[in-house]
Coordinates of C-alpha atoms and ligand atoms in Angstrom, one line a residue:
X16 CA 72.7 28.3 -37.3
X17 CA 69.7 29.1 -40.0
X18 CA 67.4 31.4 -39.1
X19 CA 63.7 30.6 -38.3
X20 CA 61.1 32.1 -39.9
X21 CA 56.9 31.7 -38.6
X22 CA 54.3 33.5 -40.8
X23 CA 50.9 33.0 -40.8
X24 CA 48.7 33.5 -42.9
X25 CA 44.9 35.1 -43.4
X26 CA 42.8 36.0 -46.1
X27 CA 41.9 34.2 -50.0
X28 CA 43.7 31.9 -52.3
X29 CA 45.7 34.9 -53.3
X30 CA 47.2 35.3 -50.0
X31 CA 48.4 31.8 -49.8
X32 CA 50.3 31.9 -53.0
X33 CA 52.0 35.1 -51.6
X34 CA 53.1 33.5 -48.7
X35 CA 54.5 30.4 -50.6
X36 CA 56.4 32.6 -52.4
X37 CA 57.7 34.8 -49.4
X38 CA 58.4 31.2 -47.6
X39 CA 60.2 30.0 -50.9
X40 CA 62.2 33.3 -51.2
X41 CA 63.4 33.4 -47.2
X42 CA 64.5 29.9 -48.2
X43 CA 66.9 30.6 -50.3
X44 CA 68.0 32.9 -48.0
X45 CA 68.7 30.1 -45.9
X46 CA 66.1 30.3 -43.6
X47 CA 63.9 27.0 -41.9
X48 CA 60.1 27.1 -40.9
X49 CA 59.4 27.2 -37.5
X50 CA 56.0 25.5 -36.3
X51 CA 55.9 28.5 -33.4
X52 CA 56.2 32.6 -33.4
X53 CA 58.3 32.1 -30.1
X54 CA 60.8 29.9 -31.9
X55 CA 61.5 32.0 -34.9
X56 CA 63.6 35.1 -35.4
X57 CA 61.5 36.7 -38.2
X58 CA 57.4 36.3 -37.6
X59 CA 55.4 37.2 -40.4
X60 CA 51.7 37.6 -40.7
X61 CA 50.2 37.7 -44.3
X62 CA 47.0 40.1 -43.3
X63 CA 43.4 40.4 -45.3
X64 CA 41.2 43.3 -45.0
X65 CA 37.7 42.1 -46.9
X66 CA 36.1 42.3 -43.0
X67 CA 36.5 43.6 -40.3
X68 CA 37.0 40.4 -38.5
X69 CA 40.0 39.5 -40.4
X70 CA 42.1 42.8 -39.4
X71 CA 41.0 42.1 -35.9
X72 CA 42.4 38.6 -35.8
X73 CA 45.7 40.1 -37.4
X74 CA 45.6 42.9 -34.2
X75 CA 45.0 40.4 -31.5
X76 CA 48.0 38.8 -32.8
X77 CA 49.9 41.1 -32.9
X78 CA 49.3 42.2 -29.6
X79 CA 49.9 39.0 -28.1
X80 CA 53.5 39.3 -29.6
X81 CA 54.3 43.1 -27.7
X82 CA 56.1 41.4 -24.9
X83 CA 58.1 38.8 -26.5
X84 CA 59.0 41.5 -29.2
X85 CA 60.4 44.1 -26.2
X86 CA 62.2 41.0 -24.8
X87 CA 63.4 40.0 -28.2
X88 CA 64.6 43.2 -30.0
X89 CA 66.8 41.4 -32.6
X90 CA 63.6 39.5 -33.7
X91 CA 62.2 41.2 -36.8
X92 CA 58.3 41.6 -37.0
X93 CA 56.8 41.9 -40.2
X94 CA 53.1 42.5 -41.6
X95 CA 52.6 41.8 -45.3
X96 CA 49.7 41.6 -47.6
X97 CA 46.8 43.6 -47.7
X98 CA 46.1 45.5 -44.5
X99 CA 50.0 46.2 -44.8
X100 CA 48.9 47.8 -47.9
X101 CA 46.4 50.2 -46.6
X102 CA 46.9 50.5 -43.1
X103 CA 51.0 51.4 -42.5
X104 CA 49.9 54.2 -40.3
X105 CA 47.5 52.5 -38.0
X106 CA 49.7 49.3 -37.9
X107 CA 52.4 51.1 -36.4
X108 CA 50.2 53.2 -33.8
X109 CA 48.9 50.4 -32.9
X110 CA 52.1 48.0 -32.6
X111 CA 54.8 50.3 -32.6
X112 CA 57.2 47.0 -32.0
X113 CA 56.7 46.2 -35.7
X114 CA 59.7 46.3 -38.1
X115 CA 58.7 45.6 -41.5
X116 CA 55.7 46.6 -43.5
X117 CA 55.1 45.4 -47.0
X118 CA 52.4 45.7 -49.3
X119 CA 51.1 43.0 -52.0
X120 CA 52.8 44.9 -54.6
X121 CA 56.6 44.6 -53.2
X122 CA 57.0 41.0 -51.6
X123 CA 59.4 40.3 -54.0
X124 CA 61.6 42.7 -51.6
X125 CA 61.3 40.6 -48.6
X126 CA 64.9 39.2 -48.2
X127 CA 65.7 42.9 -48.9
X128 CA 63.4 44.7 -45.8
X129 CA 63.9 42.1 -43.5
X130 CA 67.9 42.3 -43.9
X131 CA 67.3 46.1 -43.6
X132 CA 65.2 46.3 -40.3
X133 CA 67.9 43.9 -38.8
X134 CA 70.9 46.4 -40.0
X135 CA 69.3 49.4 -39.1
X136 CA 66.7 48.7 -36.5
X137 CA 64.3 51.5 -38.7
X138 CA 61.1 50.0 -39.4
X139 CA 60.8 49.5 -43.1
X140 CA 57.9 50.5 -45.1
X141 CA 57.1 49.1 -48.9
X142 CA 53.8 50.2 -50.3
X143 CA 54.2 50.8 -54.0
X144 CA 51.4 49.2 -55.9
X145 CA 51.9 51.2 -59.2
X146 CA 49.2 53.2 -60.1
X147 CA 51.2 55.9 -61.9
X148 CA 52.7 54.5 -65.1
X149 CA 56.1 55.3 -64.1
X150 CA 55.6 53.0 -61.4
X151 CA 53.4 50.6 -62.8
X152 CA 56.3 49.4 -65.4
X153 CA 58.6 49.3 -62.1
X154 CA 56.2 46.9 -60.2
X155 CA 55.4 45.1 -63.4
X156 CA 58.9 44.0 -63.5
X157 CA 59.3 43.1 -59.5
X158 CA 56.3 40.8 -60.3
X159 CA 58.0 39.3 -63.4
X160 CA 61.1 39.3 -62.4
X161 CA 59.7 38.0 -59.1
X162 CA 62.0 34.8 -58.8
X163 CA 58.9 32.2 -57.9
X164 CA 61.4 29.9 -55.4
X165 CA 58.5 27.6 -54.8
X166 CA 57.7 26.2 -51.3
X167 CA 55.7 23.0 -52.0
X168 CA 54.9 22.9 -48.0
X169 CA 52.9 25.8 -47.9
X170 CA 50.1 24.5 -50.8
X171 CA 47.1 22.8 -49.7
X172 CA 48.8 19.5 -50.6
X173 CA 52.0 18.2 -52.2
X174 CA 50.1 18.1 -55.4
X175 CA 47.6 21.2 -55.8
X176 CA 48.9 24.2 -56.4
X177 CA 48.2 28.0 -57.3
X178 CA 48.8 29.9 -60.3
X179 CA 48.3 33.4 -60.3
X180 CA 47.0 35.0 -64.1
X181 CA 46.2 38.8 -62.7
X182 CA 47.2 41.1 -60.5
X183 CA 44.8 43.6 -58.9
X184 CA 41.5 44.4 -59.5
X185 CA 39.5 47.3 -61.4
X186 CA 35.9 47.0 -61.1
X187 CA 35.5 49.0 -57.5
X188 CA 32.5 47.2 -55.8
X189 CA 31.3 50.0 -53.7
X190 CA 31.9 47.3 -50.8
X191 CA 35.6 45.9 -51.3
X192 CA 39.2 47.1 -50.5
X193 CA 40.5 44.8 -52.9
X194 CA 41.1 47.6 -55.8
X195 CA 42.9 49.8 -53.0
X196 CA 44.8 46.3 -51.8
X197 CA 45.8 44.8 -54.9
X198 CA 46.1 47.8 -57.3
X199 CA 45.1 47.9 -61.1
X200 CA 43.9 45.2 -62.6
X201 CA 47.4 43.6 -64.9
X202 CA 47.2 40.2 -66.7
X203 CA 50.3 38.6 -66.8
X204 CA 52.1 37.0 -70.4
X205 CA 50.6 33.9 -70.9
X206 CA 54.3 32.3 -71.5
X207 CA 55.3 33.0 -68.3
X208 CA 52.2 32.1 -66.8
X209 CA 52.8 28.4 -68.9
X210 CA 56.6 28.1 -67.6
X211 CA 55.5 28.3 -64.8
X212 CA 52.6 25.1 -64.7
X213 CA 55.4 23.3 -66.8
X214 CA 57.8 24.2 -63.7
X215 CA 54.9 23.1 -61.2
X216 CA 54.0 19.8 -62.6
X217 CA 57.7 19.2 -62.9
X218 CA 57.5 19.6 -58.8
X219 CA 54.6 16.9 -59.0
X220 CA 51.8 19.2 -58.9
X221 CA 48.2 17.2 -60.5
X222 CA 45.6 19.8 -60.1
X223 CA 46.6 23.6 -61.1
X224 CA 44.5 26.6 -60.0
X225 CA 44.5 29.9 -61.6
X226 CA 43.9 33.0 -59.7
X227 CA 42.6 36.2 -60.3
X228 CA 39.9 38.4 -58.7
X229 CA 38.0 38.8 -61.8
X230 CA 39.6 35.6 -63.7
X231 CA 37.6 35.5 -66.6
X232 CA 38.3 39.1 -67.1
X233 CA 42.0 38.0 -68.0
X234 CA 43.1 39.4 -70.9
X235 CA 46.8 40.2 -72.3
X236 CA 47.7 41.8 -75.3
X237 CA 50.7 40.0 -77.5
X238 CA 53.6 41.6 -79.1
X239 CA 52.0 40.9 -82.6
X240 CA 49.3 42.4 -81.6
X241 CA 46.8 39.0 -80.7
X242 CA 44.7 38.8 -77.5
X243 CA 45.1 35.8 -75.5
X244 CA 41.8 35.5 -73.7
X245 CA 41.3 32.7 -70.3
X246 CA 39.8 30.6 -72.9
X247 CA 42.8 30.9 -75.1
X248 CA 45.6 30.3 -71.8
X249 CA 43.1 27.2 -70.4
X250 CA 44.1 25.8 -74.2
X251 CA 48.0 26.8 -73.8
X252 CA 48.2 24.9 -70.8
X253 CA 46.0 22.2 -71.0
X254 CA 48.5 20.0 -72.4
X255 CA 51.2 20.4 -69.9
X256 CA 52.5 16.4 -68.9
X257 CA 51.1 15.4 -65.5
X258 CA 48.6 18.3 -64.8
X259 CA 45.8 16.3 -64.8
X260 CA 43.4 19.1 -63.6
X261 CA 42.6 22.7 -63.9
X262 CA 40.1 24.8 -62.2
X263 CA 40.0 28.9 -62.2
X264 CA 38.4 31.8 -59.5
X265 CA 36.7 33.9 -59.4
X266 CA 34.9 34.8 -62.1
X267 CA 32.9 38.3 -62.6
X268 CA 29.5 38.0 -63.6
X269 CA 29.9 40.3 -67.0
X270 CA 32.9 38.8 -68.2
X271 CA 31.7 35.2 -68.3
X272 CA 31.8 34.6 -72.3
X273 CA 30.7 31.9 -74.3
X274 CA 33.7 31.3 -75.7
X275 CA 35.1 30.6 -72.5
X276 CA 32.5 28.3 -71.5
X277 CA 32.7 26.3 -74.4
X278 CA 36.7 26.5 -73.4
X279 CA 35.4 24.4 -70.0
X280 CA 33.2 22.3 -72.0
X281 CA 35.5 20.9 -74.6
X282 CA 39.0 21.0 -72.6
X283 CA 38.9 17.2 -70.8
X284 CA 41.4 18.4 -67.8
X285 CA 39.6 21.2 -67.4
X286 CA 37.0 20.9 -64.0
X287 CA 33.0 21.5 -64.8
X288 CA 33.0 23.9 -62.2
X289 CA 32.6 27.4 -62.0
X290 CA 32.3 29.9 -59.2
X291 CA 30.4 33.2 -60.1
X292 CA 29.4 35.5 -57.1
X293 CA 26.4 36.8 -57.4
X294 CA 26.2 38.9 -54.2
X295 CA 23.2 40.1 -53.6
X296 CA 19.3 39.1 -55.6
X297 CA 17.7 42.4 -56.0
X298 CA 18.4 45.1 -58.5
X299 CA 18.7 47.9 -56.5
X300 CA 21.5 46.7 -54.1
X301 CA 23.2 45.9 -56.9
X302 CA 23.0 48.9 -58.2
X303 CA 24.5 50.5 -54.7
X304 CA 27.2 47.9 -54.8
X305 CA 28.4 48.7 -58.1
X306 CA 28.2 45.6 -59.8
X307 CA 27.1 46.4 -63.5
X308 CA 24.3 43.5 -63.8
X309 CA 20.5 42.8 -63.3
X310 CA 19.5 40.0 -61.2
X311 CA 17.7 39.1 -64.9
X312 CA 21.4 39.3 -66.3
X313 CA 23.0 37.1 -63.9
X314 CA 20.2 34.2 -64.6
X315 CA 20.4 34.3 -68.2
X316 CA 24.3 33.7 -67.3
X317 CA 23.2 30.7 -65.0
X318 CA 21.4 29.5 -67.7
X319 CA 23.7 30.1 -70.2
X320 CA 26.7 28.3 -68.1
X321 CA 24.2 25.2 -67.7
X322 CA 23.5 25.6 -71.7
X323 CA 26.8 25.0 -72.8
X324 CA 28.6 22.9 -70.0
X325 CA 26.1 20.4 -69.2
X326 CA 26.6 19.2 -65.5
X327 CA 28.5 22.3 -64.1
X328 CA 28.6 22.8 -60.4
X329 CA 28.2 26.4 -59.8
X330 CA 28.9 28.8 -56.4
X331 CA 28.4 31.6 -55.5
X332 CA 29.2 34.4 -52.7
X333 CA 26.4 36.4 -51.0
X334 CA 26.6 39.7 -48.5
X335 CA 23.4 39.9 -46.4
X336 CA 22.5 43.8 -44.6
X337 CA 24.8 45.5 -46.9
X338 CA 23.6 49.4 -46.1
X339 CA 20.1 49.9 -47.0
X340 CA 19.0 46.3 -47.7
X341 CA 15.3 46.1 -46.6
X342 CA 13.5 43.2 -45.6
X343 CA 12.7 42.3 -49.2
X344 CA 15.5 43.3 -50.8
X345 CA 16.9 40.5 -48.9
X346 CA 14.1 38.2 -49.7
X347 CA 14.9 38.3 -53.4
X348 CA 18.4 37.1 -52.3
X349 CA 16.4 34.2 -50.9
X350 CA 14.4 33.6 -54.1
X351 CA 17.9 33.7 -55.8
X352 CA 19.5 31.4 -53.8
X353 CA 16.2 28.7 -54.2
X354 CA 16.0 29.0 -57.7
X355 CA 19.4 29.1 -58.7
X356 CA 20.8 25.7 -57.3
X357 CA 23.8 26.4 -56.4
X358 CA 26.6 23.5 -55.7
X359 CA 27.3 26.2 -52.4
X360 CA 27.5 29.5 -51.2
X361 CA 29.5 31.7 -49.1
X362 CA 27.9 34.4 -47.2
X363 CA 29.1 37.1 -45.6
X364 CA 27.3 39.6 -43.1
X365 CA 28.4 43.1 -44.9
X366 CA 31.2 45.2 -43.0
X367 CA 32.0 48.9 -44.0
X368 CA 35.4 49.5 -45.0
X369 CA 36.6 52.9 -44.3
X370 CA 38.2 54.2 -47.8
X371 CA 35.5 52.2 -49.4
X372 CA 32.6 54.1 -52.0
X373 CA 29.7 52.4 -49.8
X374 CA 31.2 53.2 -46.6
X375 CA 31.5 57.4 -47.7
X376 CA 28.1 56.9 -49.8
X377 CA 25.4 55.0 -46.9
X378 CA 24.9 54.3 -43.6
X379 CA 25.6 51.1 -43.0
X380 CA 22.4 51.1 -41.1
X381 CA 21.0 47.1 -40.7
X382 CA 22.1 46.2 -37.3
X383 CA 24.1 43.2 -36.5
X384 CA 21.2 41.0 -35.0
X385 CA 19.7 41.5 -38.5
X386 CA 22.7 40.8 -40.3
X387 CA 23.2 37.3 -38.1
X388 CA 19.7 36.2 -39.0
X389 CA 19.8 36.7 -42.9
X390 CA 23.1 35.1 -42.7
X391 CA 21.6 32.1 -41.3
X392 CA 18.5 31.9 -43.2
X393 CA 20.4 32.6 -46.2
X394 CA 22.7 29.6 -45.4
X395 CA 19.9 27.3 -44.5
X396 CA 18.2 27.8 -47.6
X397 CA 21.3 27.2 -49.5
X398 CA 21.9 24.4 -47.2
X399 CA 18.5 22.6 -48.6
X400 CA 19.9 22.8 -52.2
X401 CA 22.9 21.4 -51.4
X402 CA 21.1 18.5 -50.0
X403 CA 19.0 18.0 -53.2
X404 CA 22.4 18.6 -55.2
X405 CA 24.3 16.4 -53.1
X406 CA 21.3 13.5 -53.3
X407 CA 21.0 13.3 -57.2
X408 CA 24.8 12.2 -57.1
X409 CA 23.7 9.1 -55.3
X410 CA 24.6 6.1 -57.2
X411 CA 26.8 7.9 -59.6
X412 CA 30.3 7.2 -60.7
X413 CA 32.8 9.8 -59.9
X414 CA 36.4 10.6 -60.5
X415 CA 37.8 11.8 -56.9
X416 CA 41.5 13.6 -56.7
X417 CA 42.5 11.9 -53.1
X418 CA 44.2 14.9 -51.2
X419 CA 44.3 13.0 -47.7
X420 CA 43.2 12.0 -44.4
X421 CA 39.6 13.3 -43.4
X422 CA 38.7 16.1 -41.2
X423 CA 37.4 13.2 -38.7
X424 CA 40.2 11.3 -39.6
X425 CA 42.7 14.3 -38.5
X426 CA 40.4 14.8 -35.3
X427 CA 40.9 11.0 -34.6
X428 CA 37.4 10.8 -34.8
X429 CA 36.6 8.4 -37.2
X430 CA 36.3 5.1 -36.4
X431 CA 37.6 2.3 -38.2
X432 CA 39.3 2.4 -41.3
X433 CA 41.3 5.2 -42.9
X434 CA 39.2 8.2 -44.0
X435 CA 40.3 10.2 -46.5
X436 CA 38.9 13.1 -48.2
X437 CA 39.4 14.7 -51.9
X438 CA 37.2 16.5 -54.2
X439 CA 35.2 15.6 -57.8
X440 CA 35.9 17.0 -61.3
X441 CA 32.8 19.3 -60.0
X442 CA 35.0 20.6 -56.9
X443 CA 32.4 18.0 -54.5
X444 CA 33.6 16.9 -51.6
X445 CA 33.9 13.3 -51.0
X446 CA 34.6 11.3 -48.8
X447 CA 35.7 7.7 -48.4
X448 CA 37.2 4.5 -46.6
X449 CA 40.9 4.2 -48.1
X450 CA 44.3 2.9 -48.4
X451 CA 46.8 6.0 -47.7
X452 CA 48.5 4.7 -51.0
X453 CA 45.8 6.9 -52.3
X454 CA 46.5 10.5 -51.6
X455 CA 47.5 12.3 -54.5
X456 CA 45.9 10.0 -57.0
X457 CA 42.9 10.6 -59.2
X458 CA 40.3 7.4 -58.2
X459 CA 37.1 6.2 -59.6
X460 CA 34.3 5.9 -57.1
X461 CA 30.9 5.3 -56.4
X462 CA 28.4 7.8 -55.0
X463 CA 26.6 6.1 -52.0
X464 CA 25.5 8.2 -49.6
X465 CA 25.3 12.3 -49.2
X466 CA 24.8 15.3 -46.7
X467 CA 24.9 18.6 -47.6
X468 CA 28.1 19.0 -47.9
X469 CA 29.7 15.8 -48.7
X470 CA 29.3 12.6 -50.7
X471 CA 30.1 9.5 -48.8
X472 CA 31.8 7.2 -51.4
X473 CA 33.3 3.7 -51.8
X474 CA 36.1 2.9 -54.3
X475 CA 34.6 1.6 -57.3
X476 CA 38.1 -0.7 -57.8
X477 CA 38.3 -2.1 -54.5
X478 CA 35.6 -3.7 -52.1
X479 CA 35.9 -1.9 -48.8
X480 CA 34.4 -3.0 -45.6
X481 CA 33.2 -1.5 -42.3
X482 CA 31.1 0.7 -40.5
X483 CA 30.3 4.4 -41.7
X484 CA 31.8 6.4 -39.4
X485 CA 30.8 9.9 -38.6
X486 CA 31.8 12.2 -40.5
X487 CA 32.2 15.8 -38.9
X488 CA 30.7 18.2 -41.6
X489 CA 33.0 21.1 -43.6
X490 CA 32.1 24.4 -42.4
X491 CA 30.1 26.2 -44.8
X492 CA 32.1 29.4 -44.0
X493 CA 34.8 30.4 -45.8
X494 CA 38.5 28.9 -44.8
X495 CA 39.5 32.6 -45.3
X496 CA 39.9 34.3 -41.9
X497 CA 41.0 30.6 -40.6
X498 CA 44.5 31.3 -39.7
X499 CA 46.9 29.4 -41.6
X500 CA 50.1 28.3 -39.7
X501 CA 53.0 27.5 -41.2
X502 CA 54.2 24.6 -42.2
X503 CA 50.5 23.4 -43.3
X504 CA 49.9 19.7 -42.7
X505 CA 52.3 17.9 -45.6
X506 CA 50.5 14.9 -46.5
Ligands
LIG1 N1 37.2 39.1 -56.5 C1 36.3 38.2 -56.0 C2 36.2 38.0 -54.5 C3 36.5 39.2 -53.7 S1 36.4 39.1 -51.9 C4 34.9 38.6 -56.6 O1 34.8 39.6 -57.0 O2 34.1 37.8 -56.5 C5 35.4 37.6 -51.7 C6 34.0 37.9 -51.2 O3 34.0 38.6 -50.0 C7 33.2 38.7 -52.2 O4 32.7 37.9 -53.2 C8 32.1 39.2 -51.3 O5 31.0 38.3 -51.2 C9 32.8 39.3 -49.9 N2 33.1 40.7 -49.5 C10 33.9 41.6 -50.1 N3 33.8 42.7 -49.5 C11 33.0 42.6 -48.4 C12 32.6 43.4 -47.3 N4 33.0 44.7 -47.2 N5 31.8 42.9 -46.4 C13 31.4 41.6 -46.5 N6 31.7 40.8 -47.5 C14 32.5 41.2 -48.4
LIG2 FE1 36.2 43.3 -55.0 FE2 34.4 43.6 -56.9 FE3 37.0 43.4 -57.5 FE4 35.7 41.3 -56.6 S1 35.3 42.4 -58.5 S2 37.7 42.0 -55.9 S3 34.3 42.1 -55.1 S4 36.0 45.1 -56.4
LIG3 FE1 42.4 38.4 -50.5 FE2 41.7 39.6 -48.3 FE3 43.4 40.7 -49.8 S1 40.3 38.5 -49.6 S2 42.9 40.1 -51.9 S3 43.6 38.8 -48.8 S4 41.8 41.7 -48.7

């Protein structure tokens, strides 16, 4: 009988491609998804460390799972990802029943660990992320050579799909564990990054999305000697038959060049929009954070993104009560967020990672009541631009990529109709009374209505009738720390 595999899945875009390709290697392997932990014979949990939070959700798991694992020896428990990466020690204090442990470097050895733990009933540890050149070349190669066995089920929908350009990351925020997680920053060879868009929309993918951690710091040096830039890939794969859209995150403040701009300007497939976290409005926290520009930079970059794309969307990412952040350090964050009309945020209340610059350097010393309420206020006044952003599409025409039933619809909620849900060339959400023959199909509609987070549309093509239902709205906080089981909804 195949074996059953469960993994869930926490943490950022990055995460999710990992675990498609852990699902789509375990495949071949013969195994089958299973919908629960207690059905399958290997359980996997793809961990996150950005907050605190997301480690403790990954814990409470995990300890929810002691029992069945000392009832169920043979069953092979393994954490990947992230905390795997940084924390071996503490994960198997503090779960002792776990059998494999795998950093983001050395998922390509999955099949490998998991057949290992069974065999020898040792717990099996895989950290190496490279960092030495020796072993830099050595994970270089498990990446390339990384077989990517897709697993369509595991994208967002049938038809989106991620694309990673980098690995790792090297511009050490004071804040992040991402540098220690992900290892030095490596952009991959633009050919293989094109076979493998050409292999995607040969599965059907539509809309492409190219990840990095600082993607418009991509950057990869040719054997004769050229630089291909993002700019330059966004042109190499543009063309690729049935990818009809493109969109890239997350881009770093510094690297955000004209050239590319003009890249998203001029390339059709390629969506106006561009997320550029910001984190913080006043000089001097940026300063402690480590992020190498001026609040004065960042708006002449605003500006300059408005300048030469006319009609971007932009986002951003705040932290509110990162250590030391007075009362109007944070309202210059506010002024920021006002002036800078934003398509949306996400804001995080700061939390200190130990092995982090900022957790050694400063107390993290704004208390958690503090925290909640810049969070909120933060939010509300993002919330208000959203609004205004959201209104002046009213009445507009709009190309919308259907990607399926509402969140109302899914909560049987909605009344009436079928409601469906997909997002514009801008990454809006909209949302709209439709045939299911929709989904996966790029349709023209007409702006009618708008909240702060979503545009309520009709079909331009085809007269629709009925009530407006109510429509619950998207949380404004990340999907990040959401768990993610597996198989995700297939439309
Ligand atoms: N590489 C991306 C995203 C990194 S993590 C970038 O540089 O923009 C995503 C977001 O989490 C960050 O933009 C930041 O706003 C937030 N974040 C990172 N570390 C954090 C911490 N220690 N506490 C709270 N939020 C954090
Ligand atoms: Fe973290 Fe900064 Fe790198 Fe983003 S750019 S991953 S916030 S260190
Ligand atoms: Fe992503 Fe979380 Fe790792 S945000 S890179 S999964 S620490």
């Amino acid at each position: 009988m195949a074996k059953k595999l469960f993994i869930e899945t926490v943490g950022c875009q990055m995460n999710v491609l990992d675990s498609e390709l852990v699902v789509g290697a375990l495949r071949r392997q013969g195994y089958q998804l299973a919908m629960d932990a207690a059905e399958a014979d290997v359980i996997l949990f793809n961990t996150c460390s950005v907050r605190e939070h997301a480690e403790e959700k990954i814990y409470s798991s995990l300890g929810r799972l002691r029992k069945h694992m000392e009832e169920h020896p043979e069953k092979v428990l393994g954490v990947l990802g992230c905390m795997a990466q940084k924390d071996q020690e503490i994960i198997l204090k503090r779960a002792p029943y776990v059998d494999v442990v795998c950093g983001t470097g050395q998922l390509g050895r999955i099949a490998e660990l998991i057949e290992n733990a069974r065999t020898t009933g040792r717990p099996q540890l895989a950290l190496s992320l490279g960092r030495t050149d020796a072993s830099r070349l050595e994970v270089e190669r498990s990446f390339e050579s990384y077989d990517p066995a897709r697993e369509p089920s595991m994208r967002p929908t049938a038809f989106q799909a991620f694309v990673r350009i980098m690995f790792g990351c090297d511009k050490f925020c004071t804040y992040c564990v991402v540098p220690s997680t992900r290892g030095p920053e490596q952009s991959r060879p633009p050919e293989h990054i094109l076979a493998e868009v050409q292999g995607l929309a040969r599965q059907g993918a539509k809309e492409i999305t190219l990840l990095g951690q600082t993607v418009n710091s991509y950057k990869f040096k040719n054997n004769d000697g050229r630089t291909t830039t993002l700019a330059g890939l966004l042109l190499l794969i543009h063309d690729t038959d049935g990818i009809e859209r493109i969109k890239f995150v997350t881009n770093y403040p510094k690297d955000m060049t004209d050239e590319l701009l003009q890249a998203v300007r001029d390339l059709p497939k390629i969506c106006k929009y561009l997320h550029v976290p910001v984190q913080s409005g006043c000089d001097e926290v940026l300063k402690r954070m480590k992020r190498n520009y001026t609040v004065n930079y960042y708006r002449e970059m605003l500006q300059r993104c408005r300048e030469i794309v006319p009609g971007a969307a932009i986002s951003s990412d705040f932290i509110v009560g990162f250590c030391g952040e007075s009362e109007q350090a944070f309202q210059k964050s506010c002024d920021l967020i006002s002036e800078s009309k934003f398509k949306n945020s996400f804001i995080f209340k700061y939390s200190a990672r130990p092995g982090t610059k900022a957790d050694d350097l400063y107390p993290d010393d704004i208390d958690e009541e503090t925290k909640k309420r810049r969070n909120n206020d933060l939010l509300a006044l993002q919330n208000a631009n959203s609004l205004l952003d959201h209104r002046a599409k009213i009445g507009q025409t709009v190309d919308v990529l259907v990607e399926g039933p509402s969140k109302a619809a899914l909560k049987g909620k909605a009344v009436g109709p079928l409601q469906l849900t997909g997002r514009t060339m801008t990454d809006h959400i909209a949302v709209f009374d439709g045939n299911e023959r929709l989904i996966g199909n790029s349709v023209r509609m007409v702006v009618e209505e708008a909240t702060a987070f979503t545009l309520f549309c009709r079909v331009a093509t085809e007269v629709t009738t009925g009530a407006r239902e109510i429509a619950v709205p998207a949380s404004q906080d990340t999907p990040w720390e959401e768990p993610r089981r597996t198989p995700l909804p297939l439309l």
